[in-house]
XYZ file of C-alpha atoms in Angstrom:
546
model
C 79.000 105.021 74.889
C 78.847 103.936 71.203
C 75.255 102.181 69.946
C 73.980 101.362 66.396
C 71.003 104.058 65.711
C 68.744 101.989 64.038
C 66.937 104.610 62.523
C 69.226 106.182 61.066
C 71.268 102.549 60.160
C 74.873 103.740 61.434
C 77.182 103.671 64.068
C 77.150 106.690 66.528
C 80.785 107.067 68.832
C 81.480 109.494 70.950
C 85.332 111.394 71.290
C 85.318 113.338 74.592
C 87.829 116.268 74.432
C 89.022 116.888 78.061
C 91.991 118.525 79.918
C 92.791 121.752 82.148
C 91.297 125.614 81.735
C 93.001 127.045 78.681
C 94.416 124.405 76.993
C 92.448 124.589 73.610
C 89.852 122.100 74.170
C 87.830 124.835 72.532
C 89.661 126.209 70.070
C 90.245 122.320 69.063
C 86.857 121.598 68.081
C 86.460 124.801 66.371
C 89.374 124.097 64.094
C 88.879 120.307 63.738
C 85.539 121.050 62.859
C 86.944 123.511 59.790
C 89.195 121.212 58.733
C 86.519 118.158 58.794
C 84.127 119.638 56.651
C 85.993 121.945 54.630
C 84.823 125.173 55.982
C 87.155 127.682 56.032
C 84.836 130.280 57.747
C 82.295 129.501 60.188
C 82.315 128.058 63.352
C 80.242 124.898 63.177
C 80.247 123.836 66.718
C 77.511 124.082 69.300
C 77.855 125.702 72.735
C 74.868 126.002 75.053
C 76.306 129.382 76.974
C 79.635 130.743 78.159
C 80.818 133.268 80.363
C 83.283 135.754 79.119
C 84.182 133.091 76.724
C 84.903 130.228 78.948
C 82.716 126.803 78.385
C 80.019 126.246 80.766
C 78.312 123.232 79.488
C 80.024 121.618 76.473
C 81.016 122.120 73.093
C 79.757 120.032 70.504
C 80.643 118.781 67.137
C 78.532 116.408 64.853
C 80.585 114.588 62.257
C 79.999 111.901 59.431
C 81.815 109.797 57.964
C 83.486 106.671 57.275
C 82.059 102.862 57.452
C 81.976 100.163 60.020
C 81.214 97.044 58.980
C 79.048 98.703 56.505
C 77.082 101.170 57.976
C 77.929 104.766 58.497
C 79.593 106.404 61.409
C 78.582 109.224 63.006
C 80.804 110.869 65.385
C 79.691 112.987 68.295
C 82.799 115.566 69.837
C 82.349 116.450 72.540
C 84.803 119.164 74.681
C 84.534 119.708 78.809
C 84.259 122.327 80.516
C 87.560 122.650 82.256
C 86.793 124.953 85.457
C 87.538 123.501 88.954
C 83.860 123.896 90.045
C 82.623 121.806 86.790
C 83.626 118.363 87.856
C 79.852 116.765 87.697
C 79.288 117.938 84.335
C 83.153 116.564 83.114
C 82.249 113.004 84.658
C 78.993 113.120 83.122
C 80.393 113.442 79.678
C 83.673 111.664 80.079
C 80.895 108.660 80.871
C 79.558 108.549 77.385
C 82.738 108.587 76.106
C 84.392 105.820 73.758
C 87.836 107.616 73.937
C 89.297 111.027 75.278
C 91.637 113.262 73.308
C 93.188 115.078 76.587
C 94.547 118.619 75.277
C 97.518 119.022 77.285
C 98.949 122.381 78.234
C 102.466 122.362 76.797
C 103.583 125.811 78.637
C 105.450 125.964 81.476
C 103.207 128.111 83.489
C 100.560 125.535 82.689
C 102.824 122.220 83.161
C 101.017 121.355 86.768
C 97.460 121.652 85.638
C 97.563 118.852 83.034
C 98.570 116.289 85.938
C 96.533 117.748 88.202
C 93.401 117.302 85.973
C 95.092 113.681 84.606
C 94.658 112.701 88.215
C 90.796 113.412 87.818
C 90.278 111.696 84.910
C 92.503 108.416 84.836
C 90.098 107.018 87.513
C 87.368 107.273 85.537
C 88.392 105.429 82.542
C 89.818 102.559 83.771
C 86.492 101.296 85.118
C 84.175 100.354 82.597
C 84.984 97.160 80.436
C 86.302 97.479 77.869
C 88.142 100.199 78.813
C 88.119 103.987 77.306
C 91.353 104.816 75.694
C 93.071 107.954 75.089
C 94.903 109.715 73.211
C 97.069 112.907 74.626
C 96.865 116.333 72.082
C 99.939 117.708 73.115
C 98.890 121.907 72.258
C 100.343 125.078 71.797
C 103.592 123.318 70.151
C 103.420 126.425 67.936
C 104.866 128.756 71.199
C 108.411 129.340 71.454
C 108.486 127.780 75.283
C 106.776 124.637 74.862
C 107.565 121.934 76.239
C 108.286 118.880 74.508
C 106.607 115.710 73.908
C 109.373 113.326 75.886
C 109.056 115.900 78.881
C 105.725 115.275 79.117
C 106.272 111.287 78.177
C 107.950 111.882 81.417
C 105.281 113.082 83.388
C 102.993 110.466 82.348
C 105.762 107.888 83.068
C 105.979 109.381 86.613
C 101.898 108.385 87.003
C 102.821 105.212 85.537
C 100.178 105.869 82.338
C 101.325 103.163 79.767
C 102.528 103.211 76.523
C 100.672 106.575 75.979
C 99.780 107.783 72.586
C 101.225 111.530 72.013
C 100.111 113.732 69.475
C 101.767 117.340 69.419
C 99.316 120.253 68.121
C 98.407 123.761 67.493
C 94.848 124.985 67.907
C 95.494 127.811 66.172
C 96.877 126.673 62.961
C 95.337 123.419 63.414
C 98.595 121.417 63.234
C 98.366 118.061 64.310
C 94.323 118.074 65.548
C 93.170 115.418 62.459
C 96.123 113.136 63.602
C 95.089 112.984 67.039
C 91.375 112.808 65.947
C 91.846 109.785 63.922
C 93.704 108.723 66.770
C 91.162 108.601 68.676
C 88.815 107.262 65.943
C 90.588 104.034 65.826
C 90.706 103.565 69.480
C 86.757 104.123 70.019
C 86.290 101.266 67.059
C 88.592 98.953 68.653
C 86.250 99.304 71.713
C 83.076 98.792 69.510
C 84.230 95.599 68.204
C 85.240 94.180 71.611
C 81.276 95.293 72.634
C 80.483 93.355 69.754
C 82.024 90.557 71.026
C 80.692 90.653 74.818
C 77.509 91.415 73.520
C 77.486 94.734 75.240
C 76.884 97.292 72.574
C 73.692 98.781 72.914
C 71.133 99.222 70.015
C 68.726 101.609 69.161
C 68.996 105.704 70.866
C 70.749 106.206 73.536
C 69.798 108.779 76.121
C 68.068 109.856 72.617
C 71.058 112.230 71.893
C 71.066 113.429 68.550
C 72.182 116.868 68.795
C 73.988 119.445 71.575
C 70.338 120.371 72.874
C 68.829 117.140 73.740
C 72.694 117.115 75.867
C 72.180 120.049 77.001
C 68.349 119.636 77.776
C 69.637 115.998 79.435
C 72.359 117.668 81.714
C 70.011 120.233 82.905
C 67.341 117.980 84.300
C 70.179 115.932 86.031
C 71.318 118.913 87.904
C 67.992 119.890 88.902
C 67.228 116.478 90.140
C 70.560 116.284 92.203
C 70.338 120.018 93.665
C 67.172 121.935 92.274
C 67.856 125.245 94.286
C 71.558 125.400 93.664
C 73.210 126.543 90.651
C 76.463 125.806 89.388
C 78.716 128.851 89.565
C 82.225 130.448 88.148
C 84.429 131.401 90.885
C 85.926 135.069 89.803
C 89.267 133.824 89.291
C 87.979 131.568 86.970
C 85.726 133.885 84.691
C 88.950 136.291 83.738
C 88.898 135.796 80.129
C 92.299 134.313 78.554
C 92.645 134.110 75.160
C 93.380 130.331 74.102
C 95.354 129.559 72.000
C 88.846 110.863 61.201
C 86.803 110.858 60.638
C 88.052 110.964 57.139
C 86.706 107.987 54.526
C 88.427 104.512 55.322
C 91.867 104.855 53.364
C 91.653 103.280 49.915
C 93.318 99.868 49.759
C 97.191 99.784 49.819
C 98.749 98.700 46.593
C 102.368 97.093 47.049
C 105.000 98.030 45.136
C 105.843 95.992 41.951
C 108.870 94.680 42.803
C 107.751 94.098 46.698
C 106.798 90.370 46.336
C 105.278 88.749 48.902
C 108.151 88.822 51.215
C 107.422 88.131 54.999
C 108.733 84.891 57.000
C 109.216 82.673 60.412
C 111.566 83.949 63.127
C 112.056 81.552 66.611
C 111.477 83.600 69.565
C 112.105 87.476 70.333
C 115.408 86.579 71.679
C 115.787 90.833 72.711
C 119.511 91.874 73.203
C 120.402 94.193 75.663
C 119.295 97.471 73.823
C 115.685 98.474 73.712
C 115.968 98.533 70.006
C 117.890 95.481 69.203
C 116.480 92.382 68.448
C 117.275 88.924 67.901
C 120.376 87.953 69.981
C 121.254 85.108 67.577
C 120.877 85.899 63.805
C 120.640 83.569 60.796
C 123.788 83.237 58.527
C 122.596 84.026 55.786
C 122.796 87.489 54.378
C 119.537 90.254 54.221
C 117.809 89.704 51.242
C 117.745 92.791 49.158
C 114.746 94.652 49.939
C 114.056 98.117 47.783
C 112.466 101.142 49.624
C 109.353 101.405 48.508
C 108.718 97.817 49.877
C 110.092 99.139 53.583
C 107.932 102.394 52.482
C 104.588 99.857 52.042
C 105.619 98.077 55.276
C 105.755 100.936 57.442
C 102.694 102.585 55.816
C 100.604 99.547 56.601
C 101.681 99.819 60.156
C 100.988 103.618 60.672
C 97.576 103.671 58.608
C 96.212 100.533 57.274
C 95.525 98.715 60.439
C 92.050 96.748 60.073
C 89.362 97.992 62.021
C 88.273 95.775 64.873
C 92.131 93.727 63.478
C 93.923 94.559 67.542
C 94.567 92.871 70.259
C 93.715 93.443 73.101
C 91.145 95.784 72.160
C 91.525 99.904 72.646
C 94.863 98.819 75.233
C 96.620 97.429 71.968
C 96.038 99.902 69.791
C 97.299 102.133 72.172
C 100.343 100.360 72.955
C 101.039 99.950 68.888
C 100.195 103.977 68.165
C 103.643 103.795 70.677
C 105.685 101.312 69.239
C 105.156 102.640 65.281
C 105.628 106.434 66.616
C 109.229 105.518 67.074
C 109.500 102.859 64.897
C 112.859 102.688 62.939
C 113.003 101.111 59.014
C 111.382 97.668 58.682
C 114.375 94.962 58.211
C 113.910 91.565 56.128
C 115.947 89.040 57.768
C 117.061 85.782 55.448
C 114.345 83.918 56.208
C 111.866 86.476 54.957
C 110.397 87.401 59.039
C 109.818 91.410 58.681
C 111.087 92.797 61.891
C 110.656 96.364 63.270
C 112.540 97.677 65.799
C 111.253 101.118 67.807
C 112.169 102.308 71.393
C 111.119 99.854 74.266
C 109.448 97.279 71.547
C 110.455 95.086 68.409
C 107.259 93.961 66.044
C 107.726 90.885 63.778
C 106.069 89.573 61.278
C 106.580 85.821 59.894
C 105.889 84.298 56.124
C 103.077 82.396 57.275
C 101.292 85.410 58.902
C 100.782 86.782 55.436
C 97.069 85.841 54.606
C 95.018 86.246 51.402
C 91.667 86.804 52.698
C 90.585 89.000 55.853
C 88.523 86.414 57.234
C 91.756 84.210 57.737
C 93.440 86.792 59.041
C 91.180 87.623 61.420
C 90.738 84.008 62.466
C 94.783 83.786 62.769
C 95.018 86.877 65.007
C 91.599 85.504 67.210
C 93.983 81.978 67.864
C 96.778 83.913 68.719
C 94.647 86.055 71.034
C 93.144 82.841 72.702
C 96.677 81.184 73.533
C 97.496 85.008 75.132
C 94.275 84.702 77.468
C 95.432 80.826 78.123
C 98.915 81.642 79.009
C 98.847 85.447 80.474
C 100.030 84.218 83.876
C 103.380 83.655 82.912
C 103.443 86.623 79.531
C 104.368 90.022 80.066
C 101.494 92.349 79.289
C 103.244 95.032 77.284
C 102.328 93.120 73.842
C 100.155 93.851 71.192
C 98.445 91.270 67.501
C 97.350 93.118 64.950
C 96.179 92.840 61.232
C 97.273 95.262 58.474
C 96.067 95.369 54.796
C 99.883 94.437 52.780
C 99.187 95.410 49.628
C 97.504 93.696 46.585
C 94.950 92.507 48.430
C 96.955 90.635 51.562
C 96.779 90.857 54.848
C 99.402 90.788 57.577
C 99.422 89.721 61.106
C 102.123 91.749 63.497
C 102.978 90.793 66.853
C 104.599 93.491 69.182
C 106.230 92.972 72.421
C 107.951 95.089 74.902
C 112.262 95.062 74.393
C 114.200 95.258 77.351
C 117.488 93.435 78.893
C 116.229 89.578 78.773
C 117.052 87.506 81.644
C 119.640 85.778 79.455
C 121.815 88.996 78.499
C 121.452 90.070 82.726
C 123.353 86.980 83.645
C 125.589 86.735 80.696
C 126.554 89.968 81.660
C 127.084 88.956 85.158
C 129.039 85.866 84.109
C 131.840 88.437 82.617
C 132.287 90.048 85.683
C 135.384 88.477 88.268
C 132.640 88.130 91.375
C 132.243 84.432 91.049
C 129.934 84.583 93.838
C 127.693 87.180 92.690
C 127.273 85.512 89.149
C 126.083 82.324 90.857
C 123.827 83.876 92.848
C 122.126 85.285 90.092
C 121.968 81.844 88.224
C 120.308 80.859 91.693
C 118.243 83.375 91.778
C 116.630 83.119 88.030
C 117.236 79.201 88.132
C 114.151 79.163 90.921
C 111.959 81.603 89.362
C 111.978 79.494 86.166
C 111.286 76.305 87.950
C 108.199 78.161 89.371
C 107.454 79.982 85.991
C 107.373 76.707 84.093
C 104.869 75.148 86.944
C 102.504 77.995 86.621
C 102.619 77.287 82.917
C 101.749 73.755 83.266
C 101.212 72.956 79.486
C 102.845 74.243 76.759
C 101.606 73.478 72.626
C 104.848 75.034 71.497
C 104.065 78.776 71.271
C 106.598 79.972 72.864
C 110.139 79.534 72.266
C 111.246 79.160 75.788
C 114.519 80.690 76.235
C 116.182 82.926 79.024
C 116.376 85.776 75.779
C 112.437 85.357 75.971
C 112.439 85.988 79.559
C 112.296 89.177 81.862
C 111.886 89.673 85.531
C 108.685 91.522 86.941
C 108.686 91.878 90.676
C 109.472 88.299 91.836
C 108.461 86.622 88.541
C 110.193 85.510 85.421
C 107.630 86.262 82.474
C 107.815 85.248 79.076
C 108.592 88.406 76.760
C 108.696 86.629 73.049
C 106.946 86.649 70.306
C 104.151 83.632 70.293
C 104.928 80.520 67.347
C 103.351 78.554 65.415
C 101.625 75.283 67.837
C 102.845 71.849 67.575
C 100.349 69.082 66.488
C 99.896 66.704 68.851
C 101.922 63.939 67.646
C 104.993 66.318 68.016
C 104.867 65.704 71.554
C 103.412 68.473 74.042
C 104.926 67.780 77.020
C 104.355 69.752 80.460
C 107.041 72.518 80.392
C 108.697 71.502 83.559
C 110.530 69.027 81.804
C 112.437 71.699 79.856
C 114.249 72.945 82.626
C 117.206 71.306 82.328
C 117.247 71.725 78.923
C 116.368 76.073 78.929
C 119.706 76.353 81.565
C 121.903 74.247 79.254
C 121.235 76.205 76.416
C 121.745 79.742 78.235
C 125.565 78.338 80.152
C 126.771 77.618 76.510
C 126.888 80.990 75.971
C 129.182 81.004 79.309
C 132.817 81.519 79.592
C 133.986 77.841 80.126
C 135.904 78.968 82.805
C 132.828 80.592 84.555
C 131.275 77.403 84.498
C 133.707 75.504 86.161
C 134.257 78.113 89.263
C 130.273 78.042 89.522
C 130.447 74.232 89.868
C 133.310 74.125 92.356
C 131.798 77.462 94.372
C 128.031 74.980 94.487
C 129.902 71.618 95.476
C 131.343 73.126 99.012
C 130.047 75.308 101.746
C 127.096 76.545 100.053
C 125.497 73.702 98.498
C 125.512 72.348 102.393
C 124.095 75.714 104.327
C 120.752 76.082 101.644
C 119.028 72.852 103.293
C 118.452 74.697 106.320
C 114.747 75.283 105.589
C 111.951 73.800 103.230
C 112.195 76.803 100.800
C 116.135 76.023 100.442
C 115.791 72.156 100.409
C 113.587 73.226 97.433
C 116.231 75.460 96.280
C 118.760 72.633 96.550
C 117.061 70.341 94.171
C 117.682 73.396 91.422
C 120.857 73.806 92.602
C 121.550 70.565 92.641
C 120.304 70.015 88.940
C 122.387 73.528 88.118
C 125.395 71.604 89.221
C 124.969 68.666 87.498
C 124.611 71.128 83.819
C 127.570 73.237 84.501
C 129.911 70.046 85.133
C 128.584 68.033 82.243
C 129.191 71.464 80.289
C 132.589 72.350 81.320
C 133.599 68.501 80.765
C 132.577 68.807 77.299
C 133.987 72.088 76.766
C 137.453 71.317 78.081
């Protein structure tokens, strides 16, 4: 629950540290709060009581640093207490929260807990608006057994968490705690900004909570005024003792490399290929341009820690999605006509010539069009995609857009057109042909922005949904047109890519039995119309062909 102290003239967030008994939500903040200030001795948290050790309450840590838009930030951390019986007091904290670093329990006798106490807390942070992101500390890395961070990608791909941001640790040695602090930093200021814009963040103190007491004073009087004569208590089972195991200054400005240029440039379409990592499916002629390493070094560095604050869209989801795609991200390529592309597991990021901007304020007002023409057109857009603005080096700024990779619509049925079952391949040309026709209504107008193309496309559910990259708009004297119109023109492109032969048995399979039995009903007299239009395509194509 971040507000502007006006006091005091800064920003005050709030990171919630939360997750199962013993998985070094404690030990975290002790260690974070060492490295933070430089204290090698000393514990510099605040704990209102324990019981043989174990949190009751909270555990809080103060921290300042950093700027937001100019003033300070101040940075309340926060820990829960993780026993079963403590569930009020979690909620009550995970409330105020602008993000949550869940400390997972990476061994295997702990595995269970951290879903068990994942299905607690996902509930609660997908209410409020904007949402509370989070950021998963995998701990205990440093023991022999741990599990891994893809196992436990695959338990939160089980409970269908997206695109979630994984940070392995170590409590102990404090390996990997600033990384998912900062994290978790970004994600809470991503939320700010979209507050700003609603109009939603709050001004002035909130709850008046300057310090662990006036929490601990607060929590108190809302547990006597729920159940006055009945104090929370520890079960015995859960009192055994068992030992557990950035806010740093806003990085100094990027400088590029001295032989980097400016290069960046246009790119139609995402056009994904049948790997997750591959890209375009058609590629220009022309040979890379030679590109030295420090300028894929500045590229990828940008990415990973020179995002601009407030610079993501959609706010905290986007950021979270993009900590995913750059975790994975392999080296930045510079295709011939100067478009940066970057491919990582399940997404591909590209960035054009003319997304390269030499003041902030364009930027920004680049990435807020984009964002607009996302809102306008999310009905028929996948929602795995992410804008964002990076700082590029002497003093430019670049916009990235990031979409989810995956087989494309156009690689399923060129894939299908290479097998011998006739049939099957024309069913599946049926099948897409009719959820374009009703993607293309739902789209109704279309400026240009996307590069409509069965590579652009995937299937969700019973939809086709655009999955490219968003383009530059057409004026209006290029002629927007309502996208219906393109249908023809989307299939024809797709079928050159057929085997001519494939073409021709489609035809001849849709001009007997078939074509007669699908105007049995209205929904296949609709069908026939694409069908009949489908027909029409393939014969004009094979005639040409042959």
């Amino acid at each position: 629950m971040a507000f502007f102290d006006e006091s005091q003239d800064n920003l005050v967030i709030r990171i919630v540290y939360a997750g199962p008994p013993f998985s070094g939500k404690t030990e975290s903040l002790r260690t974070l709060s060492r490295i933070l200030t430089g204290k090698s001795g000393g514990d510099q948290t605040f704990s209102p009581s324990d019981s043989f050790g174990r949190t009751l309450f909270f555990d809080w840590f103060d921290h300042a640093a950093g700027l937001f838009q100019g003033r300070p930030i101040r940075t309340q951390i926060i820990a829960v207490p993780g026993q079963t019986t403590l569930t009020s007091r979690r909620k009550m904290i995970v409330d105020m929260a602008d993000c949550i670093v869940f400390v997972a329990d990476s061994t295997p006798s702990r595995w269970e807990k951290n879903r068990e106490f994942l299905d607690e807390i996902i509930p609660w942070i997908k209410q409020p608006n904007p949402p509370i992101g989070m950021i998963f500390q995998l701990n205990k890395q440093d023991r022999p057994s741990a599990h891994s961070s893809d196992a436990f990608q695959s338990v939160l791909t089980e409970m269908r968490y997206p695109n979630p941001v994984i940070r392995p640790s170590s409590a102990t040695n404090g390996e990997g705690l600033r990384e998912a602090f900062i994290s978790a930093v970004s994600l809470a200021l991503d939320r700010v900004h979209a507050q700003i814009e609603s109009n939603t963040l709050e001004r002035g103190k909130t709850l008046d909570l300057n310090g662990g007491q006036q929490l601990f004073e607060l929590m108190m009087k809302r547990e006597q005024e729920v159940a006055p004569t009945k104090p929370v208590k520890l079960s015995v089972a859960e009192s055994v003792v068992s030992p557990s195991s950035s806010m740093e200054s806003i990085p100094e400005r990027m400088s590029a490399p001295k032989d980097s240029g400016t290069a960046s440039a246009s790119s139609s379409g995402n056009t994904q290929g049948s790997a997750p990592a591959d890209s375009e499916v058609e590629q220009a002629s022309a040979p890379e341009p030679e590109v030295s390493q420090a300028n894929r070094d500045w590229v990828m560095k940008g990415l990973k820690t020179h995002v601009v604050a407030g610079g993501v869209y959609p706010p905290v989801r986007g950021r979270e999605r993009m900590y995913a795609a750059v975790a994975g991200m392999n080296q930045p390529e510079l295709r011939s006509d100067g478009t940066w592309v970057v491919c990582a597991p399940d997404w591909i990021l590209r960035s054009t010539r003319a997304e390269q901007f030499e003041s902030l304020m364009e930027a920004r007002r680049y990435l807020l069009t984009l964002a607009q023409a996302s809102e306008a057109m999310k009905s028929v857009m996948v929602d795995e995609r992410f804008i964002a603005v990076t700082e590029s080096g002497d003093n430019l700024y670049r916009v990235w857009q990031g979409v989810s990779a995956g087989l494309s619509v156009g690689e399923w049925l060129r894939s299908g057109a290479q097998q011998p079952d006739v049939l099957r391949s024309t069913t599946m040309l049926l099948v897409v042909a009719k959820r374009l026709r009703e993607m293309l209504i739902r789209l109704e107008r279309d400026d240009g922005r996307l590069a409509l193309m069965l590579e652009n496309m995937i299937v969700r559910g019973e939809e086709l949904l655009y999955s490219g990259f968003l383009e530059e708009a057409q004026s209006p004297s290029s002629g927007a047109h309502a996208p219906i119109e393109q249908f023809s023109a989307i299939l024809e492109q797709h079928l050159h890519t057929w085997p001519v032969e494939r073409c021709a048995a489609v035809r001849d399979l849709l001009s007997g039995e078939i074509r007669a039995a699908l105007a049995q009903s209205d929904e296949q007299r609709a069908a026939l119309e694409v069908v009949a239009e489908l027909l029409g395509r393939c014969a004009d194509l094979v005639n040409v062909q042959t």
